[in-house]
């Protein structure tokens, strides 16, 4: 009875196995009538020997140095030959399975549930047949270094013309090399046939190189067809620090979710590409250092599309030496989805035979910033292939503007322009904060019988280094509640201002405003005195980026704001009848910056930027000495010297988004300890009228930036 049951179980298992095998074959898309016919025999111990050492020996698990040929079985043989049921897979350790050569002859159909060819380092594989790994997870078509095998590299894996590689399992790359050793040798991966994968994470060709030497350059070439349909299944996948040269003159098509023709987290030095038309080469990850478009004709040229991916790095654009160009021709959408950050250059010259060309990556005026065209122009007569870039650029800008083109801005030029823009903003912020800080020192201490003080005058502030300056009219008023207490406020209205290089146009519509309160122990300035003050300033501004190279004069409107509060205590000591010396100490908080805004597209701006708001705030301690001396009954001199120290400070960065993502530090020259000084002369026309002239010097928070303010006032007590 037990024997019968055993036979039944065996029979059932056999049926299940047959059913599973048929299902796997169906999932691969391989016709069921396409019967596997492979045998793999040991044909020699080296690549040059034509005499098998063990003729006809089936070799599915080589250990090192073997030369193996896979070919169709001989159906007419006297002794029936065995079809391979296992892949040519070396032992999964680093010391065996290296330096093996496998040749798969044309007409060979090699189908297994697993990897068809899996070797160590130093492998050479030439496939002219059909390799099918069924639906096996990690079922690589051709691999070297996988599953714990040697990572020394030095492999040459070729799917030749007419060769086919089919995988359907997850993570089942068609061709895969793992060579993660820092000292690994260069690898060559080539597809001139067809690679088809359908499992998730199954790349057409995958390389992971850890080679640290700059002299080791891996090569990946596709002149055939790669089709992937699984999620995150890339046509070509590159990882590791090893350098790679990648050339695609074939077709790479991916249809799975989050799949791209090329996906790189590695180091692609050069990407040469001719794939274009309605099926451009898609890309995600770290951009190649150099991208060389291959142009065959005005309708046949490479296109690189990163719009659906997420790319990092800076890419230099060039034209492949084997290209054929035409003068006054536009090659539409050679790049798609690129931002300013991604381009290292956007114009140059190209020489082919006796012809010289000027080329430029351009955007159409009013067109999408993501679409970049290549325009070819005759080399200007003023230039030659070795002409200075500035000469070529100047002539190109004129020629392209006539056709409503704008040269695409590049990362370096835009970065440089934004750094200059940030420096100009520092000056504007310093001018704003200087106005508010100085405004909180305003006072009106001359009163009449009605206990009213009114002061009117003008202010001029200059910020060095940029320069920025503003001229204002001001009115100060105060009411005396008692001999010891007065409250007041002020209006400071800008009349004119200038900024460096036309960076900013500032409105004069809104005055600076503030309030203050003063309590003093004695009216002559001796004894204790306390002051509280607050101020606010806002200016509408139109800001324009400076132009550097091919950067653009992006312009937009925003508001510059500054507000602060101040508390100061001082104590006056009389030195004789004419002099009072007053040590002081205090705290000040100032908040300022810029609202976010967006630039507008125009005839000179193809890639407008969007700016985040910038917030600057400081909490500052103050200390110093104020001296007052009467020259005579009508003239009084007041001078001060002190220092301020920020105990808490934040300086926001200049951050852009949209068509370019830049982050410009605004605090690289920040000073936390700064000197201040003032000198004023006051002349009493009468007991209720006073003329004043006061100068204030401040070291601003940005290094090497100082502000100087001069105020002239007429004060009357009512």
mmCIF file with all atom_site columns, C-alpha atoms in Angstrom, residues 612-702:
data_model
loop_
_atom_site.group_PDB
_atom_site.id
_atom_site.type_symbol
_atom_site.label_atom_id
_atom_site.label_alt_id
_atom_site.label_comp_id
_atom_site.label_asym_id
_atom_site.label_entity_id
_atom_site.label_seq_id
_atom_site.pdbx_PDB_ins_code
_atom_site.Cartn_x
_atom_site.Cartn_y
_atom_site.Cartn_z
_atom_site.occupancy
_atom_site.B_iso_or_equiv
_atom_site.pdbx_formal_charge
_atom_site.auth_seq_id
_atom_site.auth_comp_id
_atom_site.auth_asym_id
_atom_site.auth_atom_id
_atom_site.pdbx_PDB_model_num
ATOM 1  C CA . UNK A 1 612 ? 12.011 81.754  -1.491  1.00 0.00 ? 612 UNK A CA 1
ATOM 2  C CA . UNK A 1 613 ? 11.525 84.458  1.077   1.00 0.00 ? 613 UNK A CA 1
ATOM 3  C CA . UNK A 1 614 ? 14.650 85.470  3.009   1.00 0.00 ? 614 UNK A CA 1
ATOM 4  C CA . UNK A 1 615 ? 14.410 86.072  6.740   1.00 0.00 ? 615 UNK A CA 1
ATOM 5  C CA . UNK A 1 616 ? 17.229 87.691  8.703   1.00 0.00 ? 616 UNK A CA 1
ATOM 6  C CA . UNK A 1 617 ? 17.001 88.276  12.425  1.00 0.00 ? 617 UNK A CA 1
ATOM 7  C CA . UNK A 1 618 ? 19.478 89.344  15.094  1.00 0.00 ? 618 UNK A CA 1
ATOM 8  C CA . UNK A 1 619 ? 19.405 89.776  18.837  1.00 0.00 ? 619 UNK A CA 1
ATOM 9  C CA . UNK A 1 620 ? 22.169 92.181  19.743  1.00 0.00 ? 620 UNK A CA 1
ATOM 10 C CA . UNK A 1 621 ? 23.725 93.517  22.930  1.00 0.00 ? 621 UNK A CA 1
ATOM 11 C CA . UNK A 1 622 ? 24.927 97.130  22.938  1.00 0.00 ? 622 UNK A CA 1
ATOM 12 C CA . UNK A 1 623 ? 27.486 98.905  25.096  1.00 0.00 ? 623 UNK A CA 1
ATOM 13 C CA . UNK A 1 624 ? 29.468 102.094 24.858  1.00 0.00 ? 624 UNK A CA 1
ATOM 14 C CA . UNK A 1 625 ? 30.038 105.630 26.040  1.00 0.00 ? 625 UNK A CA 1
ATOM 15 C CA . UNK A 1 626 ? 28.291 108.881 25.146  1.00 0.00 ? 626 UNK A CA 1
ATOM 16 C CA . UNK A 1 627 ? 29.895 112.225 25.828  1.00 0.00 ? 627 UNK A CA 1
ATOM 17 C CA . UNK A 1 628 ? 28.244 115.667 25.736  1.00 0.00 ? 628 UNK A CA 1
ATOM 18 C CA . UNK A 1 629 ? 30.195 118.924 25.964  1.00 0.00 ? 629 UNK A CA 1
ATOM 19 C CA . UNK A 1 630 ? 29.015 122.527 25.806  1.00 0.00 ? 630 UNK A CA 1
ATOM 20 C CA . UNK A 1 631 ? 31.325 124.707 23.749  1.00 0.00 ? 631 UNK A CA 1
ATOM 21 C CA . UNK A 1 632 ? 29.294 127.745 24.736  1.00 0.00 ? 632 UNK A CA 1
ATOM 22 C CA . UNK A 1 633 ? 25.779 128.676 25.748  1.00 0.00 ? 633 UNK A CA 1
ATOM 23 C CA . UNK A 1 634 ? 24.407 127.877 22.284  1.00 0.00 ? 634 UNK A CA 1
ATOM 24 C CA . UNK A 1 635 ? 26.618 125.086 20.953  1.00 0.00 ? 635 UNK A CA 1
ATOM 25 C CA . UNK A 1 636 ? 26.774 121.541 22.184  1.00 0.00 ? 636 UNK A CA 1
ATOM 26 C CA . UNK A 1 637 ? 28.830 118.621 20.857  1.00 0.00 ? 637 UNK A CA 1
ATOM 27 C CA . UNK A 1 638 ? 27.696 115.019 21.372  1.00 0.00 ? 638 UNK A CA 1
ATOM 28 C CA . UNK A 1 639 ? 29.888 112.036 20.523  1.00 0.00 ? 639 UNK A CA 1
ATOM 29 C CA . UNK A 1 640 ? 29.625 108.298 21.145  1.00 0.00 ? 640 UNK A CA 1
ATOM 30 C CA . UNK A 1 641 ? 31.684 105.177 20.666  1.00 0.00 ? 641 UNK A CA 1
ATOM 31 C CA . UNK A 1 642 ? 30.613 101.642 21.295  1.00 0.00 ? 642 UNK A CA 1
ATOM 32 C CA . UNK A 1 643 ? 30.322 98.094  20.162  1.00 0.00 ? 643 UNK A CA 1
ATOM 33 C CA . UNK A 1 644 ? 27.532 95.659  19.490  1.00 0.00 ? 644 UNK A CA 1
ATOM 34 C CA . UNK A 1 645 ? 27.546 91.886  19.615  1.00 0.00 ? 645 UNK A CA 1
ATOM 35 C CA . UNK A 1 646 ? 24.980 89.497  18.187  1.00 0.00 ? 646 UNK A CA 1
ATOM 36 C CA . UNK A 1 647 ? 24.000 86.877  20.750  1.00 0.00 ? 647 UNK A CA 1
ATOM 37 C CA . UNK A 1 648 ? 21.588 85.207  18.337  1.00 0.00 ? 648 UNK A CA 1
ATOM 38 C CA . UNK A 1 649 ? 21.517 85.612  14.585  1.00 0.00 ? 649 UNK A CA 1
ATOM 39 C CA . UNK A 1 650 ? 20.092 83.985  11.496  1.00 0.00 ? 650 UNK A CA 1
ATOM 40 C CA . UNK A 1 651 ? 20.890 84.990  7.952   1.00 0.00 ? 651 UNK A CA 1
ATOM 41 C CA . UNK A 1 652 ? 18.708 83.275  5.376   1.00 0.00 ? 652 UNK A CA 1
ATOM 42 C CA . UNK A 1 653 ? 20.130 81.917  2.134   1.00 0.00 ? 653 UNK A CA 1
ATOM 43 C CA . UNK A 1 654 ? 19.161 82.986  -1.358  1.00 0.00 ? 654 UNK A CA 1
ATOM 44 C CA . UNK A 1 655 ? 17.237 79.902  -2.536  1.00 0.00 ? 655 UNK A CA 1
ATOM 45 C CA . UNK A 1 656 ? 15.634 79.427  -5.940  1.00 0.00 ? 656 UNK A CA 1
ATOM 46 C CA . UNK A 1 657 ? 13.325 76.793  -7.372  1.00 0.00 ? 657 UNK A CA 1
ATOM 47 C CA . UNK A 1 658 ? 11.437 76.096  -10.575 1.00 0.00 ? 658 UNK A CA 1
ATOM 48 C CA . UNK A 1 659 ? 13.701 76.147  -13.623 1.00 0.00 ? 659 UNK A CA 1
ATOM 49 C CA . UNK A 1 660 ? 16.819 76.179  -11.474 1.00 0.00 ? 660 UNK A CA 1
ATOM 50 C CA . UNK A 1 661 ? 17.509 75.132  -7.901  1.00 0.00 ? 661 UNK A CA 1
ATOM 51 C CA . UNK A 1 662 ? 20.284 77.156  -6.305  1.00 0.00 ? 662 UNK A CA 1
ATOM 52 C CA . UNK A 1 663 ? 21.251 77.823  -2.705  1.00 0.00 ? 663 UNK A CA 1
ATOM 53 C CA . UNK A 1 664 ? 23.499 80.862  -2.217  1.00 0.00 ? 664 UNK A CA 1
ATOM 54 C CA . UNK A 1 665 ? 24.911 81.394  1.277   1.00 0.00 ? 665 UNK A CA 1
ATOM 55 C CA . UNK A 1 666 ? 24.352 84.915  2.565   1.00 0.00 ? 666 UNK A CA 1
ATOM 56 C CA . UNK A 1 667 ? 26.268 84.559  5.832   1.00 0.00 ? 667 UNK A CA 1
ATOM 57 C CA . UNK A 1 668 ? 29.715 83.631  4.595   1.00 0.00 ? 668 UNK A CA 1
ATOM 58 C CA . UNK A 1 669 ? 31.118 87.035  5.567   1.00 0.00 ? 669 UNK A CA 1
ATOM 59 C CA . UNK A 1 670 ? 29.041 87.616  8.665   1.00 0.00 ? 670 UNK A CA 1
ATOM 60 C CA . UNK A 1 671 ? 30.521 89.534  11.626  1.00 0.00 ? 671 UNK A CA 1
ATOM 61 C CA . UNK A 1 672 ? 28.992 89.142  15.069  1.00 0.00 ? 672 UNK A CA 1
ATOM 62 C CA . UNK A 1 673 ? 30.989 91.925  16.808  1.00 0.00 ? 673 UNK A CA 1
ATOM 63 C CA . UNK A 1 674 ? 30.890 95.378  15.259  1.00 0.00 ? 674 UNK A CA 1
ATOM 64 C CA . UNK A 1 675 ? 31.978 98.952  16.211  1.00 0.00 ? 675 UNK A CA 1
ATOM 65 C CA . UNK A 1 676 ? 29.707 102.001 16.159  1.00 0.00 ? 676 UNK A CA 1
ATOM 66 C CA . UNK A 1 677 ? 30.378 105.707 16.520  1.00 0.00 ? 677 UNK A CA 1
ATOM 67 C CA . UNK A 1 678 ? 28.570 109.021 16.176  1.00 0.00 ? 678 UNK A CA 1
ATOM 68 C CA . UNK A 1 679 ? 29.332 112.742 16.237  1.00 0.00 ? 679 UNK A CA 1
ATOM 69 C CA . UNK A 1 680 ? 26.783 115.534 16.426  1.00 0.00 ? 680 UNK A CA 1
ATOM 70 C CA . UNK A 1 681 ? 26.754 119.309 16.697  1.00 0.00 ? 681 UNK A CA 1
ATOM 71 C CA . UNK A 1 682 ? 23.673 121.174 17.970  1.00 0.00 ? 682 UNK A CA 1
ATOM 72 C CA . UNK A 1 683 ? 23.172 124.935 17.872  1.00 0.00 ? 683 UNK A CA 1
ATOM 73 C CA . UNK A 1 684 ? 20.382 126.661 19.806  1.00 0.00 ? 684 UNK A CA 1
ATOM 74 C CA . UNK A 1 685 ? 18.818 129.507 17.848  1.00 0.00 ? 685 UNK A CA 1
ATOM 75 C CA . UNK A 1 686 ? 16.732 130.259 20.933  1.00 0.00 ? 686 UNK A CA 1
ATOM 76 C CA . UNK A 1 687 ? 15.496 128.474 23.988  1.00 0.00 ? 687 UNK A CA 1
ATOM 77 C CA . UNK A 1 688 ? 12.899 126.746 21.821  1.00 0.00 ? 688 UNK A CA 1
ATOM 78 C CA . UNK A 1 689 ? 14.733 126.348 18.458  1.00 0.00 ? 689 UNK A CA 1
ATOM 79 C CA . UNK A 1 690 ? 17.680 124.143 17.635  1.00 0.00 ? 690 UNK A CA 1
ATOM 80 C CA . UNK A 1 691 ? 19.707 123.198 14.559  1.00 0.00 ? 691 UNK A CA 1
ATOM 81 C CA . UNK A 1 692 ? 21.375 119.805 14.525  1.00 0.00 ? 692 UNK A CA 1
ATOM 82 C CA . UNK A 1 693 ? 23.906 118.011 12.366  1.00 0.00 ? 693 UNK A CA 1
ATOM 83 C CA . UNK A 1 694 ? 24.622 114.420 13.279  1.00 0.00 ? 694 UNK A CA 1
ATOM 84 C CA . UNK A 1 695 ? 26.738 111.678 11.692  1.00 0.00 ? 695 UNK A CA 1
ATOM 85 C CA . UNK A 1 696 ? 26.502 107.950 12.520  1.00 0.00 ? 696 UNK A CA 1
ATOM 86 C CA . UNK A 1 697 ? 29.010 105.252 11.545  1.00 0.00 ? 697 UNK A CA 1
ATOM 87 C CA . UNK A 1 698 ? 28.205 101.553 11.769  1.00 0.00 ? 698 UNK A CA 1
ATOM 88 C CA . UNK A 1 699 ? 29.998 98.374  10.844  1.00 0.00 ? 699 UNK A CA 1
ATOM 89 C CA . UNK A 1 700 ? 27.240 96.235  9.369   1.00 0.00 ? 700 UNK A CA 1
ATOM 90 C CA . UNK A 1 701 ? 26.842 92.515  9.911   1.00 0.00 ? 701 UNK A CA 1
ATOM 91 C CA . UNK A 1 702 ? 28.207 91.688  6.459   1.00 0.00 ? 702 UNK A CA 1
#
